[in-house]
Coordinates of C-alpha atoms in Angstrom, one line a residue:
M175 CA -82.6 -2.6 -47.0
V176 CA -79.8 -0.7 -48.6
S177 CA -77.2 0.7 -46.2
K178 CA -75.1 3.5 -47.9
D179 CA -72.8 4.6 -45.1
P180 CA -73.1 1.4 -42.6
K181 CA -72.0 2.4 -39.3
V182 CA -70.9 -1.3 -39.2
S183 CA -69.1 -3.5 -40.8
I184 CA -69.5 -7.4 -40.2
I185 CA -67.1 -9.7 -41.0
L186 CA -68.0 -13.2 -41.4
C187 CA -65.6 -15.8 -42.6
A188 CA -67.3 -19.0 -43.9
Y189 CA -65.1 -22.2 -43.8
N190 CA -66.7 -25.3 -44.1
T191 CA -69.9 -24.6 -41.8
A192 CA -72.6 -24.8 -43.8
N193 CA -74.6 -26.2 -41.1
Y194 CA -74.3 -23.5 -39.0
L195 CA -74.0 -20.4 -41.6
E196 CA -77.8 -20.0 -42.1
Q197 CA -78.5 -19.8 -38.6
C198 CA -75.7 -17.5 -38.3
I199 CA -76.7 -14.7 -41.6
E200 CA -80.7 -15.2 -40.1
S201 CA -79.4 -14.1 -36.9
I202 CA -77.3 -10.5 -38.5
L203 CA -80.6 -10.0 -41.0
S204 CA -83.0 -10.2 -37.8
Q205 CA -80.9 -7.5 -36.1
Q206 CA -82.5 -4.4 -34.5
F207 CA -79.9 -1.9 -35.6
H208 CA -79.9 -2.0 -39.7
E209 CA -77.0 0.4 -40.6
W210 CA -74.9 -2.3 -41.0
E211 CA -73.1 -4.5 -44.1
L212 CA -72.0 -7.9 -44.2
L213 CA -68.8 -9.1 -45.7
L214 CA -69.5 -12.8 -46.0
I215 CA -66.2 -14.3 -47.2
D216 CA -66.2 -17.3 -48.6
D217 CA -62.6 -18.4 -47.3
G218 CA -62.4 -21.4 -50.4
S219 CA -65.4 -23.6 -48.5
T220 CA -67.4 -26.0 -50.0
E221 CA -69.8 -25.8 -53.0
E222 CA -72.6 -25.9 -51.3
E223 CA -71.4 -23.0 -49.0
A224 CA -70.6 -20.9 -51.7
L225 CA -74.0 -21.4 -53.1
M226 CA -75.7 -20.4 -49.7
C227 CA -73.1 -16.9 -49.6
D228 CA -74.3 -16.1 -53.3
H229 CA -77.7 -16.7 -52.0
Y230 CA -77.9 -14.3 -49.3
G231 CA -75.9 -12.0 -50.8
M232 CA -78.4 -11.5 -53.9
L233 CA -81.7 -11.4 -50.9
D234 CA -80.0 -8.7 -49.0
S235 CA -77.8 -5.6 -50.8
R236 CA -76.1 -5.2 -47.3
I237 CA -74.2 -8.3 -47.7
R238 CA -71.4 -8.3 -49.8
V239 CA -70.0 -12.0 -50.9
I240 CA -66.2 -12.2 -51.5
H241 CA -65.0 -15.7 -52.7
K242 CA -61.4 -16.5 -52.5
A243 CA -58.8 -19.4 -52.0
N244 CA -58.2 -20.7 -48.4
S245 CA -55.7 -18.4 -46.5
G246 CA -57.3 -19.3 -43.3
L247 CA -59.0 -17.2 -41.0
S248 CA -56.8 -14.2 -40.0
D249 CA -56.0 -13.4 -43.8
S250 CA -59.8 -13.5 -44.8
R251 CA -60.6 -11.0 -41.6
N252 CA -58.0 -8.9 -43.0
L253 CA -59.3 -8.9 -46.2
G254 CA -62.7 -7.8 -45.0
I255 CA -61.0 -4.9 -43.1
K256 CA -59.7 -3.9 -46.0
K257 CA -62.9 -3.8 -47.8
A258 CA -64.8 -2.4 -44.9
H259 CA -67.1 0.5 -45.3
G260 CA -68.2 1.4 -41.8
N261 CA -67.1 3.1 -38.8
Y262 CA -66.6 0.0 -36.8
I263 CA -65.6 -3.6 -37.3
C264 CA -67.4 -6.5 -35.8
F265 CA -66.6 -10.1 -36.2
V266 CA -68.8 -12.9 -36.3
D267 CA -68.1 -16.5 -36.3
S268 CA -69.7 -18.4 -39.1
D269 CA -70.5 -21.6 -36.5
D270 CA -72.5 -19.0 -33.9
W271 CA -75.4 -16.2 -34.2
I272 CA -75.5 -13.2 -32.1
E273 CA -79.2 -11.9 -30.2
P274 CA -81.2 -9.8 -32.4
D275 CA -80.0 -6.5 -30.1
M276 CA -76.6 -7.3 -29.5
L277 CA -75.5 -4.6 -32.2
K278 CA -77.6 -1.9 -31.3
I279 CA -76.5 -2.0 -27.6
M280 CA -73.0 -2.3 -28.8
Y281 CA -73.1 0.6 -31.1
E282 CA -74.8 2.9 -28.4
T283 CA -72.5 1.4 -25.8
I284 CA -69.6 2.7 -28.0
E285 CA -71.0 6.1 -29.2
N286 CA -72.2 6.9 -25.4
N287 CA -69.3 5.9 -23.5
D288 CA -66.4 7.6 -25.6
T289 CA -64.7 4.2 -26.3
D290 CA -63.1 2.3 -29.1
I291 CA -64.0 -1.5 -28.1
V292 CA -66.4 -3.1 -27.1
V293 CA -66.3 -6.9 -25.8
V294 CA -69.1 -8.9 -25.1
G295 CA -69.4 -12.4 -23.3
H296 CA -71.5 -15.3 -24.8
W297 CA -73.2 -19.0 -23.8
R298 CA -71.7 -22.1 -25.0
E299 CA -74.2 -24.6 -26.0
Y300 CA -74.0 -28.1 -25.7
Q301 CA -76.7 -31.1 -26.1
N302 CA -78.1 -31.1 -22.7
R303 CA -76.6 -27.6 -21.0
H304 CA -75.9 -24.2 -21.9
E305 CA -73.0 -22.4 -20.1
R306 CA -72.3 -18.8 -20.0
K307 CA -69.0 -17.5 -20.3
H308 CA -68.3 -14.1 -18.5
V309 CA -65.7 -11.5 -19.6
V310 CA -63.5 -9.5 -17.4
N311 CA -65.8 -7.3 -15.4
T312 CA -64.2 -3.9 -15.8
P313 CA -66.4 -1.3 -16.7
K314 CA -63.7 1.0 -18.7
L315 CA -60.4 0.6 -19.4
S316 CA -58.6 4.0 -19.6
K317 CA -56.4 4.8 -23.3
D318 CA -53.6 5.0 -20.4
K319 CA -53.9 1.7 -19.3
V320 CA -54.5 -0.2 -22.2
Y321 CA -51.7 1.8 -24.4
R322 CA -48.6 0.1 -24.5
P323 CA -45.6 2.3 -25.5
E324 CA -44.3 -0.5 -27.9
K325 CA -47.4 -0.3 -30.0
S326 CA -48.4 2.1 -32.1
L327 CA -52.4 2.0 -30.9
Q328 CA -54.2 3.5 -28.2
F329 CA -57.8 2.6 -27.9
S330 CA -60.3 2.2 -24.9
T331 CA -62.4 -0.7 -24.0
L332 CA -65.9 -1.4 -22.6
Y333 CA -66.6 -4.6 -21.6
L334 CA -70.0 -5.4 -21.4
D335 CA -72.2 -8.4 -19.8
D336 CA -75.7 -8.5 -18.8
G337 CA -75.3 -10.3 -15.5

């Protein structure tokens, strides 16, 4: 499935997380929202992980693989931002996975609420328990409340929590 003009660019940086990477990428492939591209950035990881990235790059045309020497998460994410074609950026950590409706809910929320940033809660999984981490329970922060005069960016943020 090709998304010529993706609405969301997902940036996924991989560095020695081969044990989790397949589940992470499969969770992106199973999204109900299909207008995305995945920038899969191999940040100098193991050969096994690099091959896994290439496999997924050949599997789906929405996945672009970038191999580079290890330079850290921030540098890799910045490269992903430079290469992104989508209207919005979504960061997913390579040792995480996302629910099938996450992109759909986030995209609809951002489009329907005139906001620029959406922040979601998450779960932490342990061997014997699951722990829910909430985000700040604020329905929406206006540009005026978020704007800091010393910064040139202005944006509004919507925090989503299903609880």
